[in-house]
Amino acid sequence: MDTSEHTRHQDRPGDGPVTENAPPRPRDAQGTRARILHAAGAVFAERGYEAATVREIAGRAEVNQALIFRYFGSKQALLTEVMAQGGKEQLINTPAERLFETALRGVLTKGGKPGTDRLLAVYLRSIGSADAAPETVRALGEEYAAALAALSSADDSTLRAQLAMAWLLGIGLMRVVVGQEPLASAEPDEICGHVLTALEGLLSEDGRE
Amino acid sequence: MDTSEHTRHQDRPGDGPVTENAPPRPRDAQGTRARILHAAGAVFAERGYEAATVREIAGRAEVNQALIFRYFGSKQALLTEVMAQGGKEQLINTPAERLFETALRGVLTKGGKPGTDRLLAVYLRSIGSADAAPETVRALGEEYAAALAALSSADDSTLRAQLAMAWLLGIGLMRVVVGQEPLASAEPDEICGHVLTALEGLLSEDGRE
DNA sequence: CCCTTATGTAAGCATGCGCTTACAATGCTA
DNA sequence: TAGCATTGTAAGCGCATGCTTACATAAGGG
């Protein structure tokens, strides 16, 4: 399946005189690790966990395939590492009452910070297949929900917070993975307005079910 | 990976005297097709498209693997067929103003009709990998959204309807795939109450942004 | 300078996958 | 009963995958 452009650009080991165009890159373990992580994030986001291949990640990072296993051990562990990077920063640096809007805008903004929506894409595209993905999503989601839950004094505040998180994920799914129009191209402000208005009662009100 | 119980029960072609325990099942193309479809639905829902194997589907349906390709042509086509079955019935048989609640309850009810939440699981678990899945989800979602959009006279009524659909999908994702607590075990009535209350303005109000 | 360690490389192993093929059994029709 | 299309079966082909191994090359301390 999809036997098209796979052997696009490996590395060039003995491709010619390595004089000016590509100096034989100094050995740099950290740099290599970082390039692998970056490439892995991109490929996982585009293809999903199962469809992404170690060979493509290695190719895009311009790195020998074996190094991926030397540095990360397995494809699964690589996915976990990708998901772990930059997961909780937002959670820590944002006050609770602005947390939901910040996260929502992170989902809605496409080209903002390159890591944000891509990480979400990795989550969403890998949920169905990898064993590690649901675990990671659940763990992260629980922390978000716990922070959100503190805003409401209702006795089921955690449930309310998780419902909000579910909406966030669903919107991301529709935009990033499914690409449903007009949702996918709608203005962040417009969506934000609708969602925040609708959720106002859910998150801030006291428990008056 | 996971080399555990795979060769569980093939068929027994010459396993011994076929006398009473397993009569050599009369030839029945329709029945075989149906058994394959049923098994495929289960396996796709549990494993996701990529991780599901034709061999496991055949094994669970107690059917020779080659028959799957005779009847459906390819694994992709089988997935499409699984998704196509029972997709739009609800859409046709439900009046628009009760459509969302009905669909939501379909998502929330676990053991109700065995096909409902399983179909959603197939959708969600296969979205990331299969090419056909996002297409199908988008098409179905657009029909739902169009029906819902008729309820609101706002100029962005389609967007509002899709936001509602996104919430529905997100809740399903959290419950069926991720299994986040307490959402996963919460009472349908409670979730329904929260969601419908929050969406009241979004879906019925006139456009007063 | 050599020797050890860290880094990078080439080649391939073992396996499970989707799918095909060649063939046997069954039932229908003439 | 003979002929034929339909249904079921056994075996395996070709291939891409995750991962491993055996080996080159660079850096750095003695």
Tab-separated table of C-alpha atoms (C1' of nucleotides) in Angstrom:
chain	number	residue	atom	x	y	z
A	1	MET	CA	0.000	0.000	0.000
A	2	ASP	CA	1.237	3.422	-0.895
A	3	THR	CA	4.426	2.317	-2.555
A	4	SER	CA	4.967	5.759	-3.942
A	5	GLU	CA	7.574	8.174	-2.651
A	6	HIS	CA	9.245	6.265	0.108
A	7	THR	CA	12.900	6.292	-0.742
A	8	ARG	CA	13.040	10.018	-0.909
A	9	HIS	CA	16.206	11.093	0.779
A	10	GLN	CA	18.165	8.807	2.986
A	11	ASP	CA	21.461	10.231	3.945
A	12	ARG	CA	24.352	10.565	1.555
A	13	PRO	CA	27.105	8.371	2.998
A	14	GLY	CA	29.426	8.213	0.028
A	15	ASP	CA	27.519	10.304	-2.414
A	16	GLY	CA	30.397	12.382	-3.635
A	17	PRO	CA	32.990	14.764	-2.348
A	18	VAL	CA	31.631	16.169	0.864
A	19	THR	CA	33.162	19.568	0.500
A	20	GLU	CA	30.822	22.471	0.985
A	21	ASN	CA	27.182	21.586	0.576
A	22	ALA	CA	27.021	19.146	3.446
A	23	PRO	CA	29.880	19.185	5.905
A	24	PRO	CA	30.013	15.762	7.545
A	25	ARG	CA	28.059	16.990	10.510
A	26	PRO	CA	30.029	16.839	13.736
A	27	ARG	CA	29.026	14.094	16.092
A	28	ASP	CA	26.386	15.424	18.427
A	29	ALA	CA	24.274	12.992	20.361
A	30	GLN	CA	21.929	15.593	21.771
A	31	GLY	CA	21.376	17.193	18.416
A	32	THR	CA	20.630	13.854	16.803
A	33	ARG	CA	18.216	12.977	19.552
A	34	ALA	CA	16.442	16.270	19.065
A	35	ARG	CA	16.206	15.829	15.300
A	36	ILE	CA	14.729	12.373	15.754
A	37	LEU	CA	12.163	13.671	18.228
A	38	HIS	CA	11.183	16.491	15.909
A	39	ALA	CA	10.828	14.232	12.884
A	40	ALA	CA	8.932	11.659	14.909
A	41	GLY	CA	6.451	14.290	16.035
A	42	ALA	CA	5.804	15.295	12.460
A	43	VAL	CA	5.415	11.779	11.114
A	44	PHE	CA	3.231	10.591	13.991
A	45	ALA	CA	1.021	13.622	13.530
A	46	GLU	CA	0.644	13.069	9.809
A	47	ARG	CA	0.245	9.323	9.667
A	48	GLY	CA	-0.781	8.154	13.098
A	49	TYR	CA	1.207	5.731	15.190
A	50	GLU	CA	0.690	2.500	13.305
A	51	ALA	CA	1.083	3.943	9.835
A	52	ALA	CA	4.194	5.869	10.739
A	53	THR	CA	7.337	3.880	10.054
A	54	VAL	CA	10.671	4.100	11.768
A	55	ARG	CA	12.279	4.283	8.364
A	56	GLU	CA	10.374	7.402	7.415
A	57	ILE	CA	11.176	9.074	10.715
A	58	ALA	CA	14.834	8.251	10.270
A	59	GLY	CA	14.755	9.483	6.703
A	60	ARG	CA	13.148	12.783	7.596
A	61	ALA	CA	15.563	13.326	10.448
A	62	GLU	CA	18.426	12.423	8.103
A	63	VAL	CA	19.612	9.912	10.619
A	64	ASN	CA	20.440	6.256	10.467
A	65	GLN	CA	17.552	4.062	11.434
A	66	ALA	CA	19.509	2.152	14.039
A	67	LEU	CA	20.147	5.311	16.015
A	68	ILE	CA	16.467	5.588	16.782
A	69	PHE	CA	16.652	2.307	18.623
A	70	ARG	CA	19.903	3.194	20.292
A	71	TYR	CA	18.435	6.420	21.655
A	72	PHE	CA	14.858	5.434	22.352
A	73	GLY	CA	14.754	1.661	22.465
A	74	SER	CA	11.544	1.086	20.555
A	75	LYS	CA	8.946	2.802	18.429
A	76	GLN	CA	6.523	2.803	21.338
A	77	ALA	CA	9.012	4.462	23.635
A	78	LEU	CA	9.655	7.059	20.964
A	79	LEU	CA	5.963	7.858	20.814
A	80	THR	CA	5.810	8.182	24.564
A	81	GLU	CA	8.771	10.539	24.522
A	82	VAL	CA	7.173	12.643	21.808
A	83	MET	CA	3.989	12.899	23.817
A	84	ALA	CA	5.787	13.693	27.015
A	85	GLN	CA	7.668	16.650	25.595
A	86	GLY	CA	5.875	19.890	26.147
A	87	GLY	CA	2.774	18.339	27.589
A	88	LYS	CA	2.327	20.009	30.907
A	89	GLU	CA	3.996	23.344	30.406
A	90	GLN	CA	0.771	25.052	29.551
A	91	LEU	CA	-0.881	23.470	32.530
A	92	ILE	CA	1.710	24.848	34.891
A	93	ASN	CA	2.036	28.316	33.419
A	94	THR	CA	-1.625	29.174	33.102
A	95	PRO	CA	-3.972	30.243	35.888
A	96	ALA	CA	-6.948	27.958	36.206
A	97	GLU	CA	-9.593	30.465	35.188
A	98	ARG	CA	-7.879	31.068	31.867
A	99	LEU	CA	-6.816	27.476	31.356
A	100	PHE	CA	-9.702	26.307	29.233
A	101	GLU	CA	-9.688	29.259	26.877
A	102	THR	CA	-5.932	29.004	26.494
A	103	ALA	CA	-6.088	25.320	25.694
A	104	LEU	CA	-8.983	25.839	23.320
A	105	ARG	CA	-7.134	28.569	21.481
A	106	GLY	CA	-4.139	26.280	21.318
A	107	VAL	CA	-6.275	23.726	19.563
A	108	LEU	CA	-7.747	26.291	17.217
A	109	THR	CA	-4.595	28.107	16.230
A	110	LYS	CA	-2.945	26.289	13.402
A	111	GLY	CA	0.378	27.920	12.778
A	112	GLY	CA	0.895	29.471	16.169
A	113	LYS	CA	3.502	27.498	17.996
A	114	PRO	CA	4.445	24.587	15.765
A	115	GLY	CA	4.406	22.132	18.606
A	116	THR	CA	0.909	22.713	19.883
A	117	ASP	CA	-1.515	21.534	17.267
A	118	ARG	CA	0.935	18.917	16.116
A	119	LEU	CA	1.001	17.384	19.559
A	120	LEU	CA	-2.761	17.276	19.549
A	121	ALA	CA	-2.685	15.604	16.150
A	122	VAL	CA	-0.317	12.991	17.505
A	123	TYR	CA	-2.687	12.359	20.380
A	124	LEU	CA	-5.764	12.090	18.227
A	125	ARG	CA	-4.271	10.059	15.432
A	126	SER	CA	-2.604	7.602	17.773
A	127	ILE	CA	-5.437	7.092	20.226
A	128	GLY	CA	-6.969	4.257	18.294
A	129	SER	CA	-3.915	2.135	17.882
A	130	ALA	CA	-1.085	2.571	20.327
A	131	ASP	CA	-1.435	1.222	23.804
A	132	ALA	CA	0.545	4.055	25.278
A	133	ALA	CA	-1.528	6.797	23.732
A	134	PRO	CA	-4.806	6.436	25.624
A	135	GLU	CA	-2.814	6.157	28.822
A	136	THR	CA	-0.997	9.404	28.147
A	137	VAL	CA	-4.111	11.219	27.037
A	138	ARG	CA	-6.002	10.054	30.076
A	139	ALA	CA	-3.247	11.113	32.433
A	140	LEU	CA	-2.890	14.533	30.883
A	141	GLY	CA	-6.638	14.963	30.629
A	142	GLU	CA	-7.061	14.136	34.257
A	143	GLU	CA	-4.660	16.841	35.275
A	144	TYR	CA	-6.397	19.394	33.121
A	145	ALA	CA	-9.743	18.291	34.435
A	146	ALA	CA	-8.551	18.499	38.015
A	147	ALA	CA	-7.361	22.045	37.482
A	148	LEU	CA	-10.618	23.000	35.814
A	149	ALA	CA	-12.705	21.268	38.435
A	150	ALA	CA	-11.404	23.628	41.080
A	151	LEU	CA	-13.334	26.428	39.405
A	152	SER	CA	-16.696	24.947	40.152
A	153	SER	CA	-18.100	24.208	43.557
A	154	ALA	CA	-20.524	21.632	42.246
A	155	ASP	CA	-20.193	18.156	43.688
A	156	ASP	CA	-19.733	16.745	40.207
A	157	SER	CA	-17.228	19.374	39.220
A	158	THR	CA	-14.755	16.820	37.894
A	159	LEU	CA	-17.349	15.395	35.565
A	160	ARG	CA	-18.181	18.876	34.344
A	161	ALA	CA	-14.549	19.611	33.708
A	162	GLN	CA	-14.106	16.390	31.776
A	163	LEU	CA	-17.091	17.227	29.657
A	164	ALA	CA	-15.408	20.477	28.768
A	165	MET	CA	-12.203	18.625	27.932
A	166	ALA	CA	-14.183	16.230	25.779
A	167	TRP	CA	-15.541	19.134	23.785
A	168	LEU	CA	-12.077	20.448	23.300
A	169	LEU	CA	-10.838	17.127	22.028
A	170	GLY	CA	-13.854	16.689	19.781
A	171	ILE	CA	-13.319	20.078	18.184
A	172	GLY	CA	-9.700	19.223	17.613
A	173	LEU	CA	-10.679	15.927	16.101
A	174	MET	CA	-13.083	17.567	13.700
A	175	ARG	CA	-10.629	20.240	12.673
A	176	VAL	CA	-7.299	18.461	12.560
A	177	VAL	CA	-8.162	14.904	11.654
A	178	VAL	CA	-11.511	14.927	9.934
A	179	GLY	CA	-11.262	18.407	8.515
A	180	GLN	CA	-14.968	19.083	8.537
A	181	GLU	CA	-16.111	22.339	7.001
A	182	PRO	CA	-16.970	25.009	7.943
A	183	LEU	CA	-15.609	24.076	11.371
A	184	ALA	CA	-12.113	23.429	10.106
A	185	SER	CA	-11.691	26.900	8.659
A	186	ALA	CA	-13.784	28.890	11.101
A	187	GLU	CA	-12.252	31.784	12.978
A	188	PRO	CA	-10.872	30.869	16.405
A	189	ASP	CA	-12.635	33.844	17.926
A	190	GLU	CA	-15.999	32.745	16.656
A	191	ILE	CA	-15.629	29.189	17.930
A	192	CYS	CA	-14.208	30.422	21.172
A	193	GLY	CA	-17.165	32.694	21.669
A	194	HIS	CA	-19.707	29.970	21.101
A	195	VAL	CA	-17.975	27.409	23.268
A	196	LEU	CA	-17.196	29.692	26.170
A	197	THR	CA	-20.728	31.037	26.208
A	198	ALA	CA	-22.181	27.573	26.229
A	199	LEU	CA	-19.836	26.347	28.930
A	200	GLU	CA	-20.263	29.351	31.195
A	201	GLY	CA	-22.908	27.691	33.288
A	202	LEU	CA	-21.196	24.325	33.324
A	203	LEU	CA	-17.903	25.462	34.736
A	204	SER	CA	-18.566	28.457	36.951
A	205	GLU	CA	-22.005	27.945	38.375
A	206	ASP	CA	-22.595	26.254	41.659
A	207	GLY	CA	-24.155	22.839	41.663
A	208	ARG	CA	-27.783	23.491	41.001
A	209	GLU	CA	-28.714	20.439	39.047
B	1	MET	CA	4.207	-8.238	19.313
B	2	ASP	CA	1.531	-9.885	21.363
B	3	THR	CA	2.210	-13.437	20.291
B	4	SER	CA	-0.137	-14.732	22.932
B	5	GLU	CA	-3.467	-16.254	22.133
B	6	HIS	CA	-3.702	-15.958	18.406
B	7	THR	CA	-4.230	-19.462	17.186
B	8	ARG	CA	-7.263	-19.914	19.289
B	9	HIS	CA	-9.799	-21.651	17.178
B	10	GLN	CA	-9.481	-21.857	13.473
B	11	ASP	CA	-11.910	-24.245	12.035
B	12	ARG	CA	-11.473	-27.946	12.305
B	13	PRO	CA	-11.120	-29.260	8.763
B	14	GLY	CA	-9.922	-32.755	9.443
B	15	ASP	CA	-9.725	-32.649	13.165
B	16	GLY	CA	-11.548	-35.852	13.763
B	17	PRO	CA	-14.903	-37.412	13.045
B	18	VAL	CA	-17.335	-34.576	12.504
B	19	THR	CA	-20.274	-36.276	14.048
B	20	GLU	CA	-22.281	-34.215	16.493
B	21	ASN	CA	-20.400	-31.322	18.004
B	22	ALA	CA	-19.897	-29.410	14.786
B	23	PRO	CA	-22.054	-30.354	11.858
B	24	PRO	CA	-20.231	-29.258	8.701
B	25	ARG	CA	-22.263	-26.097	8.469
B	26	PRO	CA	-24.459	-25.932	5.379
B	27	ARG	CA	-23.269	-23.609	2.671
B	28	ASP	CA	-24.744	-20.190	3.147
B	29	ALA	CA	-23.137	-17.265	1.451
B	30	GLN	CA	-25.324	-14.647	3.098
B	31	GLY	CA	-24.791	-16.103	6.513
B	32	THR	CA	-21.044	-16.214	6.030
B	33	ARG	CA	-21.015	-12.628	4.824
B	34	ALA	CA	-22.977	-11.585	7.866
B	35	ARG	CA	-20.672	-13.427	10.246
B	36	ILE	CA	-17.670	-11.784	8.668
B	37	LEU	CA	-19.242	-8.345	8.967
B	38	HIS	CA	-20.128	-8.946	12.588
B	39	ALA	CA	-16.676	-10.181	13.503
B	40	ALA	CA	-15.048	-7.358	11.575
B	41	GLY	CA	-17.083	-4.812	13.487
B	42	ALA	CA	-15.954	-6.280	16.772
B	43	VAL	CA	-12.285	-6.502	15.855
B	44	PHE	CA	-12.138	-3.052	14.293
B	45	ALA	CA	-13.799	-1.605	17.368
B	46	GLU	CA	-11.387	-3.310	19.740
B	47	ARG	CA	-8.129	-2.855	17.900
B	48	GLY	CA	-8.583	-0.062	15.408
B	49	TYR	CA	-8.175	-0.450	11.695
B	50	GLU	CA	-4.422	-0.898	11.377
B	51	ALA	CA	-4.007	-3.178	14.352
B	52	ALA	CA	-6.903	-5.382	13.335
B	53	THR	CA	-5.817	-8.283	11.172
B	54	VAL	CA	-7.773	-10.135	8.564
B	55	ARG	CA	-6.639	-13.356	10.177
B	56	GLU	CA	-8.218	-12.469	13.499
B	57	ILE	CA	-11.458	-11.411	11.853
B	58	ALA	CA	-11.566	-14.676	9.940
B	59	GLY	CA	-10.778	-16.626	13.082
B	60	ARG	CA	-13.476	-14.956	15.109
B	61	ALA	CA	-16.030	-15.447	12.352
B	62	GLU	CA	-14.899	-19.083	12.053
B	63	VAL	CA	-14.420	-18.564	8.387
B	64	ASN	CA	-11.583	-19.163	5.999
B	65	GLN	CA	-9.469	-16.101	5.497
B	66	ALA	CA	-9.729	-16.197	1.724
B	67	LEU	CA	-13.485	-15.811	1.898
B	68	ILE	CA	-13.085	-12.329	3.281
B	69	PHE	CA	-11.368	-11.304	0.098
B	70	ARG	CA	-13.838	-13.142	-2.066
B	71	TYR	CA	-16.740	-11.351	-0.440
B	72	PHE	CA	-15.286	-7.909	0.229
B	73	GLY	CA	-12.213	-7.567	-1.939
B	74	SER	CA	-9.897	-5.903	0.538
B	75	LYS	CA	-9.517	-4.986	4.167
B	76	GLN	CA	-10.297	-1.364	3.368
B	77	ALA	CA	-13.495	-2.282	1.586
B	78	LEU	CA	-14.466	-4.411	4.552
B	79	LEU	CA	-14.046	-1.435	6.862
B	80	THR	CA	-16.142	0.721	4.575
B	81	GLU	CA	-18.855	-1.891	4.543
B	82	VAL	CA	-18.800	-2.132	8.320
B	83	MET	CA	-19.135	1.598	8.612
B	84	ALA	CA	-21.858	1.812	6.038
B	85	GLN	CA	-24.130	-0.654	7.797
B	86	GLY	CA	-26.580	1.040	10.066
B	87	GLY	CA	-25.157	4.506	9.706
B	88	LYS	CA	-28.030	6.633	8.610
B	89	GLU	CA	-31.027	4.830	9.983
B	90	GLN	CA	-31.139	6.971	13.079
B	91	LEU	CA	-30.810	10.084	10.983
B	92	ILE	CA	-33.828	9.182	8.891
B	93	ASN	CA	-36.070	7.945	11.645
B	94	THR	CA	-35.631	10.766	14.131
B	95	PRO	CA	-37.199	14.211	13.999
B	96	ALA	CA	-34.604	16.972	13.956
B	97	GLU	CA	-35.454	18.474	17.323
B	98	ARG	CA	-34.837	15.180	19.070
B	99	LEU	CA	-31.915	14.144	16.880
B	100	PHE	CA	-29.107	15.401	19.056
B	101	GLU	CA	-30.397	13.939	22.265
B	102	THR	CA	-31.053	10.631	20.576
B	103	ALA	CA	-27.563	10.486	19.116
B	104	LEU	CA	-26.039	11.527	22.416
B	105	ARG	CA	-27.917	8.835	24.266
B	106	GLY	CA	-26.801	6.370	21.644
B	107	VAL	CA	-23.241	7.299	22.431
B	108	LEU	CA	-23.784	7.083	26.158
B	109	THR	CA	-25.693	3.839	26.325
B	110	LYS	CA	-23.244	0.976	26.423
B	111	GLY	CA	-25.182	-2.235	26.198
B	112	GLY	CA	-28.254	-0.865	24.487
B	113	LYS	CA	-28.185	-1.912	20.900
B	114	PRO	CA	-24.940	-3.810	20.371
B	115	GLY	CA	-24.238	-2.071	17.090
B	116	THR	CA	-24.404	1.515	18.240
B	117	ASP	CA	-21.476	2.181	20.498
B	118	ARG	CA	-19.422	-0.385	18.637
B	119	LEU	CA	-19.885	1.515	15.426
B	120	LEU	CA	-18.746	4.664	17.163
B	121	ALA	CA	-15.722	2.837	18.479
B	122	VAL	CA	-14.879	1.729	14.971
B	123	TYR	CA	-15.142	5.314	13.804
B	124	LEU	CA	-12.999	6.723	16.569
B	125	ARG	CA	-10.362	4.045	16.593
B	126	SER	CA	-9.955	4.066	12.846
B	127	ILE	CA	-9.965	7.804	12.279
B	128	GLY	CA	-6.250	8.165	12.719
B	129	SER	CA	-5.141	5.477	10.351
B	130	ALA	CA	-7.492	4.446	7.611
B	131	ASP	CA	-7.987	6.744	4.679
B	132	ALA	CA	-11.591	5.778	4.320
B	133	ALA	CA	-12.533	6.496	7.893
B	134	PRO	CA	-12.255	10.288	8.007
B	135	GLU	CA	-14.154	10.434	4.742
B	136	THR	CA	-17.005	8.381	6.145
B	137	VAL	CA	-17.087	10.265	9.408
B	138	ARG	CA	-17.081	13.580	7.620
B	139	ALA	CA	-19.878	12.564	5.295
B	140	LEU	CA	-22.049	11.241	8.092
B	141	GLY	CA	-21.240	14.188	10.319
B	142	GLU	CA	-22.202	16.607	7.617
B	143	GLU	CA	-25.598	15.048	7.252
B	144	TYR	CA	-26.173	15.161	10.985
B	145	ALA	CA	-24.969	18.740	11.103
B	146	ALA	CA	-27.211	19.731	8.224
B	147	ALA	CA	-30.224	18.287	9.981
B	148	LEU	CA	-29.306	20.005	13.225
B	149	ALA	CA	-28.560	23.280	11.498
B	150	ALA	CA	-32.155	23.563	10.405
B	151	LEU	CA	-33.128	24.093	14.034
B	152	SER	CA	-31.332	27.372	14.341
B	153	SER	CA	-31.970	30.465	12.331
B	154	ALA	CA	-28.505	31.848	12.950
B	155	ASP	CA	-26.428	32.546	9.906
B	156	ASP	CA	-23.691	30.295	11.224
B	157	SER	CA	-26.105	27.549	12.117
B	158	THR	CA	-24.035	24.885	10.394
B	159	LEU	CA	-20.997	25.789	12.427
B	160	ARG	CA	-23.043	25.644	15.606
B	161	ALA	CA	-24.373	22.237	14.670
B	162	GLN	CA	-20.897	20.947	13.954
B	163	LEU	CA	-19.712	22.192	17.299
B	164	ALA	CA	-22.458	20.150	18.887
B	165	MET	CA	-21.420	17.113	16.865
B	166	ALA	CA	-17.840	17.657	17.932
B	167	TRP	CA	-18.876	17.544	21.558
B	168	LEU	CA	-20.721	14.322	20.936
B	169	LEU	CA	-17.687	12.750	19.321
B	170	GLY	CA	-15.398	14.008	22.053
B	171	ILE	CA	-17.572	12.528	24.754
B	172	GLY	CA	-17.598	9.247	22.903
B	173	LEU	CA	-13.864	9.378	22.560
B	174	MET	CA	-13.379	9.950	26.268
B	175	ARG	CA	-15.775	7.209	27.250
B	176	VAL	CA	-15.174	4.483	24.705
B	177	VAL	CA	-11.549	4.874	23.754
B	178	VAL	CA	-9.797	6.669	26.556
B	179	GLY	CA	-12.061	5.512	29.346
B	180	GLN	CA	-11.598	8.554	31.510
B	181	GLU	CA	-13.219	8.479	34.901
B	182	PRO	CA	-15.661	9.598	36.170
B	183	LEU	CA	-16.918	10.433	32.693
B	184	ALA	CA	-16.743	6.861	31.488
B	185	SER	CA	-19.041	5.541	34.192
B	186	ALA	CA	-21.298	8.535	34.682
B	187	GLU	CA	-25.021	8.188	34.284
B	188	PRO	CA	-26.308	8.992	30.795
B	189	ASP	CA	-29.027	11.165	32.293
B	190	GLU	CA	-26.546	13.287	34.157
B	191	ILE	CA	-24.329	13.868	31.131
B	192	CYS	CA	-27.319	14.453	28.954
B	193	GLY	CA	-28.609	17.062	31.337
B	194	HIS	CA	-25.365	18.977	31.425
B	195	VAL	CA	-24.801	18.876	27.693
B	196	LEU	CA	-28.317	19.749	26.648
B	197	THR	CA	-28.439	22.631	29.088
B	198	ALA	CA	-25.187	24.021	27.835
B	199	LEU	CA	-26.143	23.628	24.197
B	200	GLU	CA	-29.601	25.109	24.564
B	201	GLY	CA	-28.496	28.548	23.503
B	202	LEU	CA	-26.224	27.320	20.784
B	203	LEU	CA	-28.776	25.325	18.864
B	204	SER	CA	-32.139	26.970	19.353
B	205	GLU	CA	-31.428	30.631	19.776
B	206	ASP	CA	-31.413	33.048	16.922
B	207	GLY	CA	-28.130	34.462	15.789
B	208	ARG	CA	-27.284	37.007	18.435
B	209	GLU	CA	-23.556	36.760	18.539
C	1	DC	C1'	50.714	7.524	19.990
C	2	DC	C1'	47.388	3.816	21.245
C	3	DC	C1'	43.386	2.368	23.459
C	4	DT	C1'	38.817	2.982	25.050
C	5	DT	C1'	34.404	4.921	24.515
C	6	DA	C1'	30.798	7.334	22.102
C	7	DT	C1'	28.651	7.992	17.787
C	8	DG	C1'	27.308	6.699	13.166
C	9	DT	C1'	26.628	3.139	9.356
C	10	DA	C1'	25.292	-0.932	6.268
C	11	DA	C1'	23.187	-4.985	5.911
C	12	DG	C1'	19.992	-8.205	7.125
C	13	DC	C1'	17.017	-11.218	10.297
C	14	DA	C1'	12.577	-12.817	11.735
C	15	DT	C1'	8.026	-12.055	11.515
C	16	DG	C1'	3.353	-10.902	10.506
C	17	DC	C1'	0.863	-8.792	7.116
C	18	DG	C1'	-2.636	-8.377	3.018
C	19	DC	C1'	-3.651	-10.937	-0.622
C	20	DT	C1'	-3.537	-14.866	-4.297
C	21	DT	C1'	-3.766	-19.291	-6.136
C	22	DA	C1'	-4.874	-23.927	-6.981
C	23	DC	C1'	-7.957	-27.055	-5.616
C	24	DA	C1'	-11.855	-29.786	-3.134
C	25	DA	C1'	-16.537	-30.137	-1.916
C	26	DT	C1'	-21.358	-28.936	-2.462
C	27	DG	C1'	-25.713	-28.103	-4.520
C	28	DC	C1'	-28.506	-26.818	-8.500
C	29	DT	C1'	-30.186	-27.704	-13.145
C	30	DA	C1'	-30.751	-30.303	-17.140
D	1	DT	C1'	-26.290	-38.799	-13.762
D	2	DA	C1'	-23.358	-35.191	-15.976
D	3	DG	C1'	-22.109	-30.515	-16.152
D	4	DC	C1'	-21.436	-26.250	-13.915
D	5	DA	C1'	-21.382	-22.382	-11.015
D	6	DT	C1'	-21.024	-21.450	-6.148
D	7	DT	C1'	-18.941	-21.979	-1.695
D	8	DG	C1'	-15.214	-23.468	1.200
D	9	DT	C1'	-10.192	-24.805	2.028
D	10	DA	C1'	-4.943	-25.199	2.358
D	11	DA	C1'	-0.876	-23.337	1.372
D	12	DG	C1'	2.098	-19.862	0.445
D	13	DC	C1'	3.926	-15.540	-2.150
D	14	DG	C1'	5.874	-11.110	-1.863
D	15	DC	C1'	6.698	-7.507	0.947
D	16	DA	C1'	7.275	-3.964	4.546
D	17	DT	C1'	7.896	-3.771	9.201
D	18	DG	C1'	10.371	-3.301	13.914
D	19	DC	C1'	14.531	-4.413	15.490
D	20	DT	C1'	19.515	-6.407	15.689
D	21	DT	C1'	24.195	-7.109	14.644
D	22	DA	C1'	28.758	-6.479	13.135
D	23	DC	C1'	31.476	-3.119	11.734
D	24	DA	C1'	33.556	1.862	10.577
D	25	DT	C1'	34.851	6.300	12.196
D	26	DA	C1'	35.548	10.120	15.366
D	27	DA	C1'	36.792	12.084	19.888
D	28	DG	C1'	39.519	12.166	24.145
D	29	DG	C1'	42.477	10.758	27.927
D	30	DG	C1'	46.874	8.039	29.313
